[in-house]
XYZ file of N, CA and C in Angstrom:
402
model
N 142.861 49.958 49.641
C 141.921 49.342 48.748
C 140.838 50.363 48.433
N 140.449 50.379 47.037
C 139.429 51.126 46.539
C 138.028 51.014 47.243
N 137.341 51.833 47.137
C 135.553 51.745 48.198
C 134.964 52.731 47.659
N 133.809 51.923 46.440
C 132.770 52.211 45.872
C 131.902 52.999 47.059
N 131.234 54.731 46.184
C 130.808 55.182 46.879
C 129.474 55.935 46.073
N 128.637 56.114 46.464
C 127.833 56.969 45.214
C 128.209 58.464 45.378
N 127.675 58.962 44.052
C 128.718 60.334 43.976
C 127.434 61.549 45.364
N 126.664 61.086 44.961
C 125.841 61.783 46.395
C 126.338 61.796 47.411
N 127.302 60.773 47.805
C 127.942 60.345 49.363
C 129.320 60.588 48.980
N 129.617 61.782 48.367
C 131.639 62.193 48.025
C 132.160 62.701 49.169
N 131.177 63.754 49.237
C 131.139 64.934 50.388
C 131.567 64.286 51.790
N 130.361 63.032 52.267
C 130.734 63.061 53.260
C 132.205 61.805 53.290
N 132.048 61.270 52.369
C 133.540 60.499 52.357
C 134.789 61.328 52.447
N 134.843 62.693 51.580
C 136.136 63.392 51.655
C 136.280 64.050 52.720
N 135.027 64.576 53.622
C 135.040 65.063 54.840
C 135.375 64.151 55.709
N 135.440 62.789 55.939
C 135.566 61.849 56.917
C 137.106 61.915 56.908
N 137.588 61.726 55.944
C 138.790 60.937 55.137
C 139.605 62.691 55.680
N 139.107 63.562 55.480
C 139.796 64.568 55.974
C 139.745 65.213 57.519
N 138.969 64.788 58.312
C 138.888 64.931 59.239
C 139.815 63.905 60.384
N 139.603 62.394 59.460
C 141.165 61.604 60.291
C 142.269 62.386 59.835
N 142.127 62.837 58.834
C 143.931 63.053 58.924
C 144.290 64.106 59.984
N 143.064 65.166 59.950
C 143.156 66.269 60.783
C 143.338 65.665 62.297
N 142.912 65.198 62.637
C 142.943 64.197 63.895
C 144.595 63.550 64.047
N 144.930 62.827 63.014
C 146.276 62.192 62.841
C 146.951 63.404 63.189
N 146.956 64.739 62.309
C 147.899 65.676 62.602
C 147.923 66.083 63.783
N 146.916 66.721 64.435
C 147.084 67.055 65.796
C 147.450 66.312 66.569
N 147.297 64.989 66.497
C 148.447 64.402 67.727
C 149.456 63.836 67.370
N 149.479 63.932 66.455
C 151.703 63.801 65.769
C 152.059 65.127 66.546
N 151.267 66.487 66.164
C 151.661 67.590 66.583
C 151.742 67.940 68.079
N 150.919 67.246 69.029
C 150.504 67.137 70.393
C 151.953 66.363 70.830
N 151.898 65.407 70.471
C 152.949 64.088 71.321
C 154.475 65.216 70.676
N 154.660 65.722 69.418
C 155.882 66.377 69.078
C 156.160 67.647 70.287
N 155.782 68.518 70.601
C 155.530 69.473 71.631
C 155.974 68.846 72.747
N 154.984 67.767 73.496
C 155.987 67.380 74.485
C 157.040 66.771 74.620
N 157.677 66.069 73.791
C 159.186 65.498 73.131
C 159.995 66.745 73.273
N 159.614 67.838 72.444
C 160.708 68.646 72.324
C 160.894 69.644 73.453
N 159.741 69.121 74.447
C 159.844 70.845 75.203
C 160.436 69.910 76.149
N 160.550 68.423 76.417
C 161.591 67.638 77.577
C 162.790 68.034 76.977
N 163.018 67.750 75.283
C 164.292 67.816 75.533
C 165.129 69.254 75.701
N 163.906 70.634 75.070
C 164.092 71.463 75.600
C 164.635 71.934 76.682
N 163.924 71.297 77.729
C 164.021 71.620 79.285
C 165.665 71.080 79.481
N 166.079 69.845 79.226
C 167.299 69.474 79.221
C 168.525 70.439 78.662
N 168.588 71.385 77.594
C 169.314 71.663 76.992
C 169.244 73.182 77.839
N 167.898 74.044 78.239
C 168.094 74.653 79.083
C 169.098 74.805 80.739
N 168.412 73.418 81.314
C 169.421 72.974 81.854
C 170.340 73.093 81.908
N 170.973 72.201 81.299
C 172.899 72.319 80.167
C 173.552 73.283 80.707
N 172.614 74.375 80.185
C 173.211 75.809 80.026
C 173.145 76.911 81.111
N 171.939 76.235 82.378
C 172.022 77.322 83.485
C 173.286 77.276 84.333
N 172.920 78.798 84.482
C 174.724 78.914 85.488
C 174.468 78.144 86.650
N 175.789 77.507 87.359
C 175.513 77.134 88.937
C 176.454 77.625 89.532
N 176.438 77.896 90.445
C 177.574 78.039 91.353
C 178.970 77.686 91.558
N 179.694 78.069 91.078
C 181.426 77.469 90.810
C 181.752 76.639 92.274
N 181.501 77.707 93.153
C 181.965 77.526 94.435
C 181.599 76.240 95.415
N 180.481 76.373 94.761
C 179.170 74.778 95.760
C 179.208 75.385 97.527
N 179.501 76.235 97.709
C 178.941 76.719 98.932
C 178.036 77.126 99.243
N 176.667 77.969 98.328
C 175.680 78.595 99.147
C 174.484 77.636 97.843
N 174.301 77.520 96.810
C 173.560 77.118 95.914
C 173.003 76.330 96.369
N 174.435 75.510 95.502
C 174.195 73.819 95.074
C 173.323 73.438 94.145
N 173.214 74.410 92.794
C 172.419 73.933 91.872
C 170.903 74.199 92.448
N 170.244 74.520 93.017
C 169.226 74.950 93.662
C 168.076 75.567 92.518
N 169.057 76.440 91.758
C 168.203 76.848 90.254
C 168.354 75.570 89.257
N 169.002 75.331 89.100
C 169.327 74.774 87.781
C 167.971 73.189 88.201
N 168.202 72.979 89.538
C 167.075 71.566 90.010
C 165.583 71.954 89.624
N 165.266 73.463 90.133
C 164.155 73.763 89.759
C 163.585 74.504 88.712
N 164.412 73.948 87.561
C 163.892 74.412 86.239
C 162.703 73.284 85.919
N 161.988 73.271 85.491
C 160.425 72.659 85.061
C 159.780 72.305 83.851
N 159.352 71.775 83.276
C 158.101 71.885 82.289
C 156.640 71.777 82.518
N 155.817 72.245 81.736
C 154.020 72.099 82.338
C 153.321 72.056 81.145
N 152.422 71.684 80.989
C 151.419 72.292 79.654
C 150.370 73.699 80.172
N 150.534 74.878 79.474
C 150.159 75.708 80.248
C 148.620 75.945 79.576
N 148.372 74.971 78.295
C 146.708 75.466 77.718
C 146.746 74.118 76.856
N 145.832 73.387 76.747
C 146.033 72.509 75.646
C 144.024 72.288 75.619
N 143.989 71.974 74.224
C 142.763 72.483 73.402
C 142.795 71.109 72.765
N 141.453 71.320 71.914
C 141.558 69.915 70.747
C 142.301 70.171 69.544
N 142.901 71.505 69.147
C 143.126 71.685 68.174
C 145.177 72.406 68.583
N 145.490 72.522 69.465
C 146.714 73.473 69.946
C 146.979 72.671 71.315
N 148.465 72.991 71.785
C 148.646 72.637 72.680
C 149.987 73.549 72.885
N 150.004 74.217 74.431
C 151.365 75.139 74.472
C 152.251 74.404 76.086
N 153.294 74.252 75.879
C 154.080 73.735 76.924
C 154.562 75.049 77.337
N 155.367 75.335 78.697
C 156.460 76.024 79.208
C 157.789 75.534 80.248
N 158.306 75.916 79.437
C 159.745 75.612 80.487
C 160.011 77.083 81.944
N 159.891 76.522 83.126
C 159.835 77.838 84.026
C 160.638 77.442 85.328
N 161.122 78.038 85.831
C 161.629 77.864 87.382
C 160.231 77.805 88.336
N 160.603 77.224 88.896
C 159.364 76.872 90.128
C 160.134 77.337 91.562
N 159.283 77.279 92.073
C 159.445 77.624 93.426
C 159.775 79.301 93.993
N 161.031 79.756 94.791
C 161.219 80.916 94.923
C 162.051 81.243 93.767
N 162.164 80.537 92.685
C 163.590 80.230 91.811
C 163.375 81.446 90.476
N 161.919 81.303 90.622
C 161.681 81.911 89.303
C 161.972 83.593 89.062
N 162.338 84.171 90.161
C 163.326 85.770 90.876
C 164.028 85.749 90.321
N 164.965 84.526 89.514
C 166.134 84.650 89.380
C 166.236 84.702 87.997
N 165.467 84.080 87.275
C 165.322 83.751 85.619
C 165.939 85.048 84.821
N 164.973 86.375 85.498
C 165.023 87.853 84.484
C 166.734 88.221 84.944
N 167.175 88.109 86.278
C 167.899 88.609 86.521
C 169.720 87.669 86.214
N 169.303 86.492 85.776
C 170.189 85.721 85.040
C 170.578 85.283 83.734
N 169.250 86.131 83.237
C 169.295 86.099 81.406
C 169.650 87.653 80.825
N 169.041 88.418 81.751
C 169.434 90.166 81.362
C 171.167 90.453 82.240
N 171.566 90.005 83.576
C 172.456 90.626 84.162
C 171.346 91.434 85.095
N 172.302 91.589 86.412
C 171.961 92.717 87.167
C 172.799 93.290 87.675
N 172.364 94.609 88.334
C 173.435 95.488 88.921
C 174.105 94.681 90.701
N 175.376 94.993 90.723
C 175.642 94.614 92.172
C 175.695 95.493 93.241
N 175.906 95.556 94.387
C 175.727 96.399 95.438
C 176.596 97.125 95.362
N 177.852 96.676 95.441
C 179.047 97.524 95.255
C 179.725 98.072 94.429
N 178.386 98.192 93.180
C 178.816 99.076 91.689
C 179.380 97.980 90.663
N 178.962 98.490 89.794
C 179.347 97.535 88.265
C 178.180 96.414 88.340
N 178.130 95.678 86.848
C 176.871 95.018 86.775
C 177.660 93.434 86.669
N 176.728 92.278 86.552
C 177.067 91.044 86.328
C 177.219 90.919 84.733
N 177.599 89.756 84.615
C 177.585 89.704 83.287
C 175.922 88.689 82.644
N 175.115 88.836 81.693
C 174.329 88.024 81.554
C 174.475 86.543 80.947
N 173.443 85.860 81.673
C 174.189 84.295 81.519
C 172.974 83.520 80.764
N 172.336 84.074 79.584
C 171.417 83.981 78.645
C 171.214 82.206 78.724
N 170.610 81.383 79.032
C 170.398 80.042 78.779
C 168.858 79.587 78.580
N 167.944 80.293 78.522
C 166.515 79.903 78.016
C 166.598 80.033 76.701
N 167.372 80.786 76.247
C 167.355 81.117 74.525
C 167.905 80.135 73.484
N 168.470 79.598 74.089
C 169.344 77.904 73.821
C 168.142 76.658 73.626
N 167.262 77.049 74.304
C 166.293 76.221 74.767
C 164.770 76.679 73.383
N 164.765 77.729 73.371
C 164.095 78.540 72.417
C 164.812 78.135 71.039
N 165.278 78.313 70.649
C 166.411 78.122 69.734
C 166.079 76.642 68.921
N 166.194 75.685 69.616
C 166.742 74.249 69.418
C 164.839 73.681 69.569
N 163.832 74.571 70.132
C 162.474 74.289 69.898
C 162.254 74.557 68.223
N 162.736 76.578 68.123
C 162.120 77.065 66.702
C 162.528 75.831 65.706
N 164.186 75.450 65.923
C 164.795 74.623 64.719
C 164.096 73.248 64.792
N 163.758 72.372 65.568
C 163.227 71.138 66.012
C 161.619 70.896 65.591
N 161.108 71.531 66.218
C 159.319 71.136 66.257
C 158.744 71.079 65.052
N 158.998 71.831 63.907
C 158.556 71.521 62.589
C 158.976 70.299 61.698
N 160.057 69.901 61.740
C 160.929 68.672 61.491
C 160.315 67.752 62.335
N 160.026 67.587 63.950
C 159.616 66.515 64.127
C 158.332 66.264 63.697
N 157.533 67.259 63.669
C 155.438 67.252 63.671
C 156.462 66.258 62.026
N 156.444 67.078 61.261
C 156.426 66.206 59.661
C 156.547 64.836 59.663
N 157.549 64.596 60.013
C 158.399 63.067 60.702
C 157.289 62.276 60.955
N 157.050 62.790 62.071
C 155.427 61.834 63.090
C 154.527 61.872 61.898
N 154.184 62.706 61.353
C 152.961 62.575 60.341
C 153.439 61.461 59.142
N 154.422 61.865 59.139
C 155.006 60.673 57.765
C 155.831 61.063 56.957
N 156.024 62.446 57.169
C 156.877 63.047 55.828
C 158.665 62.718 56.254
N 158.906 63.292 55.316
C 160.476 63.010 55.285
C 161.602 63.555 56.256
């Protein structure tokens, strides 16, 4: 509905009127971030190696993969997906490969990038969505 305003009082009407939306956006954009960095974390998951054998592991990495908010502001908010515990030794050396004792290297078993990946393609599509767009 229309709302008579005097033209002296535009300013602060278009500033109000723009400052909710700014408000609206940041937490379409806030609540989108943590949606995608769970389902992130899941798809990371998915994809970490475990142990074929189930003798010494037991999934031990793949349990302590994580999410956190590592800075969140009034205006930004940054999540991370990370291994916790002694687990996180293993991340560089399971996404690059490492060398073995007895010569020749592993092969690398890249699965954070899956996770990266399916954020870049995702998070812009959802923020729009939440805000209203198509």
């Amino acid at each position: 509905m229309a709302k008579k305003i005097k033209v002296s009082q535009l300013e602060k009407a278009i500033m109000n009127c723009l400052e909710t939306y700014s408000d609206e956006v940041t937490t379409a954009a806030k609540s989108a971030v943590d949606e995608i960095s769970d389902e992130a974390l899941k798809i990371v998951k998915d994809h970490a190696p475990t142990d074929k054998r189930k003798i010494k592991r037991k999934g031990k990495y793949k349990r302590s993969l994580k999410t956190r908010t590592m800075y969140e502001s009034v205006t930004e908010k940054k999540n991370v997906i990370y291994a916790s515990g002694d687990e996180y030794r293993l991340t560089h050396l399971l996404e690059n490969g490492h060398a073995l004792t007895k010569g020749g290297r592993t092969a690398p078993q890249p699965h954070f990038k899956y996770g990266d990946d399916y954020i870049n393609k995702e998070l812009l599509k959802r923020t729009i969505k939440k805000i209203g767009g198509k």
